[in-house]
CSV table of C-alpha atoms in Angstrom, one decimal:
chain,number,residue,atom,x,y,z
A,14,UNK,CA,0.2,-0.3,0.2
A,15,UNK,CA,2.8,2.5,0.8
A,16,UNK,CA,4.8,1.7,-2.6
A,17,UNK,CA,2.0,3.0,-4.4
A,18,UNK,CA,0.9,6.0,-2.4
A,19,UNK,CA,4.7,7.0,-2.7
A,20,UNK,CA,4.9,6.2,-6.8
A,21,UNK,CA,2.0,8.2,-6.9
A,22,UNK,CA,3.2,11.4,-4.8
A,23,UNK,CA,6.7,11.0,-7.1
A,24,UNK,CA,4.7,11.8,-11.0
A,25,UNK,CA,2.6,14.2,-9.0
A,26,UNK,CA,5.7,16.2,-8.1
A,27,UNK,CA,7.2,15.6,-12.1
A,28,UNK,CA,4.4,16.9,-13.1
A,29,UNK,CA,4.0,20.3,-11.0
A,30,UNK,CA,7.5,20.8,-11.5
A,31,UNK,CA,7.2,20.3,-15.5
A,32,UNK,CA,5.4,23.5,-16.5
A,33,UNK,CA,7.9,25.4,-14.3
A,34,UNK,CA,11.5,23.6,-16.1
A,35,UNK,CA,9.7,24.6,-19.2
A,36,UNK,CA,10.1,28.3,-18.3
A,37,UNK,CA,13.5,28.0,-16.6
A,38,UNK,CA,16.3,27.3,-19.1
A,39,UNK,CA,19.7,27.6,-18.2
A,40,UNK,CA,22.5,28.0,-20.6
A,41,UNK,CA,24.2,25.4,-22.2
A,42,UNK,CA,20.4,23.1,-22.2
A,43,UNK,CA,19.3,24.1,-25.9
A,44,UNK,CA,19.2,27.7,-25.5
A,45,UNK,CA,16.8,29.1,-28.8
A,46,UNK,CA,17.7,32.4,-30.6
A,47,UNK,CA,16.1,34.4,-28.3
A,48,UNK,CA,17.8,33.3,-25.1
A,49,UNK,CA,21.2,33.9,-26.6
A,50,UNK,CA,23.3,35.3,-24.1
A,51,UNK,CA,21.5,34.4,-20.8
A,52,UNK,CA,21.7,32.5,-17.7
A,53,UNK,CA,17.8,32.5,-17.1
A,54,UNK,CA,15.5,32.8,-19.6
A,55,UNK,CA,11.3,32.1,-19.5
A,56,UNK,CA,9.2,31.5,-22.7
A,57,UNK,CA,7.4,34.6,-21.2
A,58,UNK,CA,9.8,37.2,-20.5
A,59,UNK,CA,12.6,36.2,-22.1
A,60,UNK,CA,15.8,36.6,-20.2
A,61,UNK,CA,16.0,37.8,-16.4
A,62,UNK,CA,20.2,37.0,-16.6
A,63,UNK,CA,22.4,37.6,-18.5
A,64,UNK,CA,26.3,36.4,-18.8
A,65,UNK,CA,28.8,38.8,-17.4
A,66,UNK,CA,29.6,41.6,-19.6
A,67,UNK,CA,26.5,41.7,-21.9
A,68,UNK,CA,23.3,43.9,-21.0
A,69,UNK,CA,19.5,43.4,-20.2
A,70,UNK,CA,18.2,45.1,-22.6
A,71,UNK,CA,13.9,44.8,-21.7
A,72,UNK,CA,12.3,45.9,-23.9
A,73,UNK,CA,8.3,46.5,-23.6
A,74,UNK,CA,5.4,46.4,-25.9
A,75,UNK,CA,2.1,48.3,-24.3
A,76,UNK,CA,2.0,45.8,-20.6
A,77,UNK,CA,4.3,43.5,-21.7
A,78,UNK,CA,8.2,43.1,-21.3
A,79,UNK,CA,10.4,41.3,-23.2
A,80,UNK,CA,14.6,40.7,-22.1
A,81,UNK,CA,17.2,40.3,-24.1
A,82,UNK,CA,21.0,39.9,-23.6
A,83,UNK,CA,23.4,42.2,-25.7
A,84,UNK,CA,26.6,43.3,-26.0
A,85,UNK,CA,26.0,46.9,-26.9
A,86,UNK,CA,22.7,48.8,-25.8
A,87,UNK,CA,20.3,50.0,-29.0
A,88,UNK,CA,20.2,53.5,-30.6
A,89,UNK,CA,18.2,55.5,-26.8
A,90,UNK,CA,19.6,53.7,-24.1
A,91,UNK,CA,22.9,53.7,-22.9
A,92,UNK,CA,25.0,50.9,-20.4
A,93,UNK,CA,25.2,51.4,-16.7
A,94,UNK,CA,27.3,48.4,-15.1
A,95,UNK,CA,25.6,46.8,-11.7
A,96,UNK,CA,27.3,44.2,-9.0
A,97,UNK,CA,24.7,41.6,-10.0
A,98,UNK,CA,23.5,42.4,-14.0
A,99,UNK,CA,24.4,45.3,-16.6
A,100,UNK,CA,21.7,46.9,-17.9
A,101,UNK,CA,20.5,49.3,-20.6
A,102,UNK,CA,18.8,52.6,-19.2
A,103,UNK,CA,16.6,54.9,-21.7
A,104,UNK,CA,18.0,58.3,-22.7
A,105,UNK,CA,16.1,61.4,-22.0
A,106,UNK,CA,13.2,62.1,-24.0
A,107,UNK,CA,15.1,64.5,-26.6
A,108,UNK,CA,18.2,62.7,-26.9
A,109,UNK,CA,18.7,60.5,-29.9
A,110,UNK,CA,21.4,58.8,-28.1
A,111,UNK,CA,23.3,60.0,-25.4
A,112,UNK,CA,26.4,58.6,-23.5
A,113,UNK,CA,25.0,58.8,-20.2
A,114,UNK,CA,21.2,60.0,-18.4
A,115,UNK,CA,22.8,64.1,-18.1
A,116,UNK,CA,25.3,63.8,-22.0
A,117,UNK,CA,23.1,63.4,-25.3
A,118,UNK,CA,25.3,62.6,-28.2
A,119,UNK,CA,23.1,62.9,-30.8
A,120,UNK,CA,19.5,64.7,-30.4
A,121,UNK,CA,16.1,64.2,-32.2
A,122,UNK,CA,14.9,66.4,-34.6
A,123,UNK,CA,13.9,70.1,-33.8
A,124,UNK,CA,16.6,69.9,-30.9
A,125,UNK,CA,20.1,71.3,-30.8
A,126,UNK,CA,23.3,69.7,-28.7
A,127,UNK,CA,25.2,71.6,-26.7
A,128,UNK,CA,28.1,70.8,-24.0
A,129,UNK,CA,25.6,67.3,-23.8
A,130,UNK,CA,22.2,69.4,-23.5
A,131,UNK,CA,19.5,68.8,-26.4
A,132,UNK,CA,18.1,72.4,-26.3
A,133,UNK,CA,15.4,74.0,-28.5
A,134,UNK,CA,17.3,76.5,-30.0
A,135,UNK,CA,21.2,77.2,-29.3
A,136,UNK,CA,21.9,80.1,-26.4
A,137,UNK,CA,22.8,83.7,-26.7
A,138,UNK,CA,26.9,83.8,-28.1
A,139,UNK,CA,26.7,80.8,-30.3
A,140,UNK,CA,25.2,79.6,-33.4
A,141,UNK,CA,23.1,76.9,-35.1
A,142,UNK,CA,24.9,74.2,-37.5
A,143,UNK,CA,21.6,72.5,-38.9
A,144,UNK,CA,23.9,70.5,-40.9
A,145,UNK,CA,25.1,68.8,-37.3
A,146,UNK,CA,22.2,70.3,-35.6
A,147,UNK,CA,24.9,71.2,-32.9
A,148,UNK,CA,25.7,75.2,-31.5
A,149,UNK,CA,29.0,76.3,-32.2
A,150,UNK,CA,30.0,79.3,-30.5
A,151,UNK,CA,30.4,82.7,-32.5
A,152,UNK,CA,34.4,83.1,-34.3
A,153,UNK,CA,35.0,86.5,-33.6
A,154,UNK,CA,37.4,87.3,-37.3
A,155,UNK,CA,40.9,88.9,-36.6
A,156,UNK,CA,42.2,91.9,-39.0
A,157,UNK,CA,43.6,90.4,-42.5
A,158,UNK,CA,47.2,89.9,-42.5
A,159,UNK,CA,50.2,91.1,-45.0
A,160,UNK,CA,50.0,89.6,-48.5
A,161,UNK,CA,52.5,86.2,-49.6
A,162,UNK,CA,55.2,86.8,-51.3
A,163,UNK,CA,54.3,86.4,-55.0
A,164,UNK,CA,54.7,83.1,-56.2
A,165,UNK,CA,54.5,81.0,-59.5
A,166,UNK,CA,54.6,77.2,-59.0
A,167,UNK,CA,56.5,77.8,-55.7
A,168,UNK,CA,59.0,80.0,-57.1
A,169,UNK,CA,59.3,83.7,-56.4
A,170,UNK,CA,61.7,84.4,-59.8
A,171,UNK,CA,60.7,84.5,-63.5
A,172,UNK,CA,58.3,86.5,-65.8
A,173,UNK,CA,55.1,85.1,-65.5
A,174,UNK,CA,51.5,85.6,-63.1
A,175,UNK,CA,51.0,84.3,-59.3
A,176,UNK,CA,49.4,84.2,-56.5
A,177,UNK,CA,50.5,86.5,-53.8
A,178,UNK,CA,47.1,85.4,-50.3
A,179,UNK,CA,46.5,86.5,-47.2
A,180,UNK,CA,44.7,84.9,-44.7
A,181,UNK,CA,42.9,86.1,-40.7
A,182,UNK,CA,42.2,84.0,-38.1
A,183,UNK,CA,39.2,83.7,-36.5
A,184,UNK,CA,39.6,83.1,-32.6
A,185,UNK,CA,37.3,83.2,-29.8
A,186,UNK,CA,38.1,85.7,-27.1
A,187,UNK,CA,38.0,85.2,-23.6
A,188,UNK,CA,37.6,81.3,-23.9
A,189,UNK,CA,38.6,78.8,-22.3
A,190,UNK,CA,37.4,76.3,-24.8
A,191,UNK,CA,39.9,75.4,-27.5
A,192,UNK,CA,37.6,75.1,-29.7
A,193,UNK,CA,38.9,75.2,-33.8
A,194,UNK,CA,37.3,78.6,-35.9
A,195,UNK,CA,37.5,78.4,-39.4
A,196,UNK,CA,40.8,80.2,-41.3
A,197,UNK,CA,39.7,82.9,-43.8
A,198,UNK,CA,41.7,83.3,-46.4
A,199,UNK,CA,41.8,85.0,-50.0
A,200,UNK,CA,44.5,85.4,-53.5
A,201,UNK,CA,44.7,87.6,-56.1
A,202,UNK,CA,47.0,87.7,-59.3
A,203,UNK,CA,50.6,89.4,-58.9
A,204,UNK,CA,53.2,90.0,-61.7
A,205,UNK,CA,56.4,88.6,-60.6
A,206,UNK,CA,59.2,90.4,-63.5
A,207,UNK,CA,62.3,88.8,-61.3
A,208,UNK,CA,65.2,87.2,-63.0
A,209,UNK,CA,66.2,83.5,-61.8
A,210,UNK,CA,69.9,83.1,-60.8
A,211,UNK,CA,71.3,82.1,-64.1
A,212,UNK,CA,68.5,83.3,-66.2
A,213,UNK,CA,68.3,86.7,-68.3
A,214,UNK,CA,66.7,89.9,-67.7
A,215,UNK,CA,62.8,88.6,-68.4
A,216,UNK,CA,62.1,92.5,-69.6
A,217,UNK,CA,65.6,93.1,-72.1
A,218,UNK,CA,64.3,92.7,-75.6
A,219,UNK,CA,65.4,89.8,-77.9
A,220,UNK,CA,69.3,90.8,-78.9
A,221,UNK,CA,69.7,93.5,-77.0
A,222,UNK,CA,72.8,94.2,-74.8
A,223,UNK,CA,73.2,95.3,-72.0
A,224,UNK,CA,75.0,98.1,-70.8
A,225,UNK,CA,77.9,97.9,-68.9
A,226,UNK,CA,78.7,101.4,-66.7
A,227,UNK,CA,81.3,103.6,-67.6
A,228,UNK,CA,84.7,103.4,-65.3
A,229,UNK,CA,86.4,106.5,-66.7
A,230,UNK,CA,86.1,109.8,-64.6
A,231,UNK,CA,85.1,112.7,-65.9
A,232,UNK,CA,88.2,114.9,-65.1
A,233,UNK,CA,86.5,118.3,-66.2
A,234,UNK,CA,83.5,119.9,-67.4
A,235,UNK,CA,84.0,119.1,-71.2
A,236,UNK,CA,82.7,115.4,-70.3
A,237,UNK,CA,85.7,114.1,-73.3
A,238,UNK,CA,87.9,112.4,-70.7
A,239,UNK,CA,90.9,114.9,-71.5
A,240,UNK,CA,92.7,116.9,-68.9
A,241,UNK,CA,92.5,120.7,-68.5
A,242,UNK,CA,95.1,123.0,-69.7
A,243,UNK,CA,96.8,124.6,-67.1
A,244,UNK,CA,96.4,128.4,-66.9
A,245,UNK,CA,99.5,130.8,-67.9
């Protein structure tokens, strides 16, 4: 009598444990694709505990939530490492992606990024960059510098038209941040009329001989080089 009773109790206990064993799966027992990287996974809610170095990402669909273990948190979330579990937390409402809860990397539409914050308008002293959706500090232009030497193909001599250039730098006076401002430059054409070493004077006509300076001195006012006779 006692043997059949014990067998009946064992079968009943096995039937009660069967749903639990189906719900909870351990790593290495044939996990499905939805339980990749999980330590504990259930068919209803997905992963609840991840392997070391992985992040637990909770996806919510209405009143239901489903866990997944990922190497990197998806856009709009950032990773936080903890003693028991690493989690993906959601960025702020205006952040498209973020480094932490208080530091945005990219903003959503209609917002501009400035020092880790997403703002509806750029603060005074900054200008909105539409291409990057960022607020950039305005630059102060310095006076134009001097014109550079006139050059043609890297040479400053010869007989040709060259270019000379001058620049003006733009900096942020009174700011400690060493942000980069654009350097403005302009160029203009310039004539080069200087012979290079070993070349003929480009201004001298072909066949024309170069004049040599006279070495004789004028001894009198007549300019013929003859000495003036002594007075009687």
